Coordinates of C-alpha atoms in Angstrom, one line a residue:
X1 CA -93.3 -69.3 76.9
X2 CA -96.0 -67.7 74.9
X3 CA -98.3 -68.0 78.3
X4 CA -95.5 -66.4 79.8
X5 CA -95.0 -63.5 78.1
X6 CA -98.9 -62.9 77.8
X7 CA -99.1 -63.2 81.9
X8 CA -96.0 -60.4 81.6
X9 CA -97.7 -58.1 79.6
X10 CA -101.0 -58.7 81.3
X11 CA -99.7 -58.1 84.7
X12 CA -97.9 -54.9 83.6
X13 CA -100.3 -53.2 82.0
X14 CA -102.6 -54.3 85.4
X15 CA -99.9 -52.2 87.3
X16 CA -98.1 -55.5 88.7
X17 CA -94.7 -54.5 87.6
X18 CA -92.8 -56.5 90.5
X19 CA -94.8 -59.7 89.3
X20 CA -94.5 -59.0 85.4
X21 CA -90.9 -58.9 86.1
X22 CA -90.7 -61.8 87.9
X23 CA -92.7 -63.4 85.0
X24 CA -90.7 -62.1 81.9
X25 CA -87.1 -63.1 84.0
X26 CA -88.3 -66.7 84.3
X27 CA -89.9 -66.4 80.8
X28 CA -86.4 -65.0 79.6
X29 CA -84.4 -67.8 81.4
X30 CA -86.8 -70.7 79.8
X31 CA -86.5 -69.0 76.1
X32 CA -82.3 -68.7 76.7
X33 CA -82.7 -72.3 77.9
X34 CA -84.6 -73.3 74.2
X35 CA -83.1 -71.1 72.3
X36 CA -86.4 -69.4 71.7
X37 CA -84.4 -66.2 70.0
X38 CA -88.0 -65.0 69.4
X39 CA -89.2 -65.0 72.9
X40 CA -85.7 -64.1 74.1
X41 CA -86.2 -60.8 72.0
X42 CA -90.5 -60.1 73.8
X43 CA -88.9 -60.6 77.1
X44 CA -86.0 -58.0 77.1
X45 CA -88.6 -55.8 75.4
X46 CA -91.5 -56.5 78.3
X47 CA -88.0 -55.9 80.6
X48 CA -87.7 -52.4 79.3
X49 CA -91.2 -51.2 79.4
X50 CA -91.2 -52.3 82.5
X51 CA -87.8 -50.1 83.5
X52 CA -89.0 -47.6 80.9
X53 CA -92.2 -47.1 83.5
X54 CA -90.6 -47.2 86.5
X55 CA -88.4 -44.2 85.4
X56 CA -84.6 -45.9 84.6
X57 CA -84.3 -44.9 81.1
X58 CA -80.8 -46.7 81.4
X59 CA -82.1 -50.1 82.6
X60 CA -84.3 -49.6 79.8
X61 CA -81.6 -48.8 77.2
X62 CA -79.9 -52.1 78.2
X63 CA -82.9 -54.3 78.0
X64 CA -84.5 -52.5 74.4
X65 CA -81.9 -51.9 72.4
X66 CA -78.6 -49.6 71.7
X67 CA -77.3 -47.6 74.3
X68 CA -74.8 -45.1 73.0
X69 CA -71.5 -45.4 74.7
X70 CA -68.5 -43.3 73.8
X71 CA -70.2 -42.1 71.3
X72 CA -70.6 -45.6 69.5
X73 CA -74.0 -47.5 69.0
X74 CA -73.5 -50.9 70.5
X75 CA -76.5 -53.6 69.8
X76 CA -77.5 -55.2 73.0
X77 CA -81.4 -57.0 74.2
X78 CA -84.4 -56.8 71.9
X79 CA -83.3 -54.8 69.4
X80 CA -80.3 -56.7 68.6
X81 CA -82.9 -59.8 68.3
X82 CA -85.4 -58.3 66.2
X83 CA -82.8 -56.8 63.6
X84 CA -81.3 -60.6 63.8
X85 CA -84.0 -62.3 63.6
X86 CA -85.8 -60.2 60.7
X87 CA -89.2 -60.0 63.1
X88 CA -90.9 -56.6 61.9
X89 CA -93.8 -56.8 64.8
X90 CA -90.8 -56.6 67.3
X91 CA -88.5 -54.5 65.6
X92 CA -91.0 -51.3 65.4
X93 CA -92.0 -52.1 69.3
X94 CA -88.9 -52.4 70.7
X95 CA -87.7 -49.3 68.5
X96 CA -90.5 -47.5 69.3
X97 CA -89.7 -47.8 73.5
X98 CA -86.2 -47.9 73.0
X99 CA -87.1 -44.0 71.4
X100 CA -88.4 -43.2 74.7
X101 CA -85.9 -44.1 76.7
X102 CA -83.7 -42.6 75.1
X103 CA -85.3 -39.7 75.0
X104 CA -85.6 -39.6 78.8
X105 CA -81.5 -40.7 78.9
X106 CA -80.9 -37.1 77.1
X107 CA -79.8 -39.1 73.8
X108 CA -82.2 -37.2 71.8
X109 CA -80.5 -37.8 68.2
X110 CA -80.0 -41.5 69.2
X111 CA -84.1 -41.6 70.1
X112 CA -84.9 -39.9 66.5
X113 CA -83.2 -42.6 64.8
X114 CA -85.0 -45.3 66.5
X115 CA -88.5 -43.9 66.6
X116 CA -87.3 -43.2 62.1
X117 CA -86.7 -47.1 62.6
X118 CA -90.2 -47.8 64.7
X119 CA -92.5 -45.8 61.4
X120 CA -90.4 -47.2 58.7
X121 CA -90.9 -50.8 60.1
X122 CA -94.4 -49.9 60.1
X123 CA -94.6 -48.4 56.8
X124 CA -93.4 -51.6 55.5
X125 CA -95.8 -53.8 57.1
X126 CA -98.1 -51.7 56.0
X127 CA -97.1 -51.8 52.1
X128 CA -97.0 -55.9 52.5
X129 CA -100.4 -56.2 53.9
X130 CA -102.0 -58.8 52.4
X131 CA -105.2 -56.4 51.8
X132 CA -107.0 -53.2 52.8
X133 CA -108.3 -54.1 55.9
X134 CA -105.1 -55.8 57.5
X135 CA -104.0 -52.9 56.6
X136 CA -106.5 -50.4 58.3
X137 CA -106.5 -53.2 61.1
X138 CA -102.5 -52.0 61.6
X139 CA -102.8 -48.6 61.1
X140 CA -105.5 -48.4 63.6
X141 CA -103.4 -50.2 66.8
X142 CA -102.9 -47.4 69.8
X143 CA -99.5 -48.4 69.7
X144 CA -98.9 -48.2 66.2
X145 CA -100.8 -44.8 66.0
X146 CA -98.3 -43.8 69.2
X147 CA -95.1 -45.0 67.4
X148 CA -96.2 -42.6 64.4
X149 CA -97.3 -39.9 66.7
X150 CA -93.7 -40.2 68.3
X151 CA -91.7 -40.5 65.2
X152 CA -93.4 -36.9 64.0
X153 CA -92.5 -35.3 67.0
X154 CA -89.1 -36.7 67.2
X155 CA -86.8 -34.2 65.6
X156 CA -82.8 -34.4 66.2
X157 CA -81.3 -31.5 67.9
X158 CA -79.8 -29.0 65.6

């Protein structure tokens, strides 16, 4: 599975969404199969990048994390997972693209409460580094600077 989901991610950031797809849904049905609640949780994320970049912000929704429906938050995908599970490295990611999505969906109070999820997750891991560097190491990640760039420009409409 972890092969898997590396092959996923490679072949999605290469541009080979049709084939990172096809690799995350058989990764998905082989960590469902295990009960791999960890892997279950990376492949619904990889899923909604993957919708997230070919522009279906709802697709996206259901794969990341909590769609609001009549006006209710229900927990679906990765999210759900990550909260479950108490797995901070997937928790801020998923947060972070489930933000984005919802963002592009129009939910825009619903996308500043997850990207407030995404930096606080980070925050913490940050506080409980084990030292400086780890630490700087963190803080330093695109996608952790991108999450933080996102959460300070995500404001809930007035």
């Amino acid at each position: 599975m972890h092969l898997r989901l590396g092959l996923a991610m490679a072949l999605g950031a290469l541009g080979r969404d049709g084939d990172a797809l096809a690799q995350a849904a058989r990764g998905l049905r082989q960590a469902e199969e295990t009960g791999s609640t960890k892997y279950v949780g990376w492949f619904h994320l990889v899923q909604g990048e993957l919708a997230l970049g070919a522009g279906q912000p709802a697709a996206a929704l259901t794969e990341l994390g909590r769609g609001a429906i009549r006006s209710r938050m229900l927990p679906t995908r990765a999210q759900d997972v990550a909260r479950r599970i108490g797995f901070p490295t997937l928790t801020w990611q998923s947060a972070h693209r489930l933000a984005e999505a919802q963002a592009a969906g129009g939910c825009l109070t619903d996308a500043a409460s997850a990207a407030i999820l995404a930096a606080e997750t980070i925050e913490r891991m940050a506080a409980e580094a084990p030292d400086a560097r780890c630490r700087e190491t963190l803080l330093a990640w695109p996608r952790v600077q991108a999450a933080l760039r996102d959460h300070g420009a995500a404001a809930p409409p007035a």
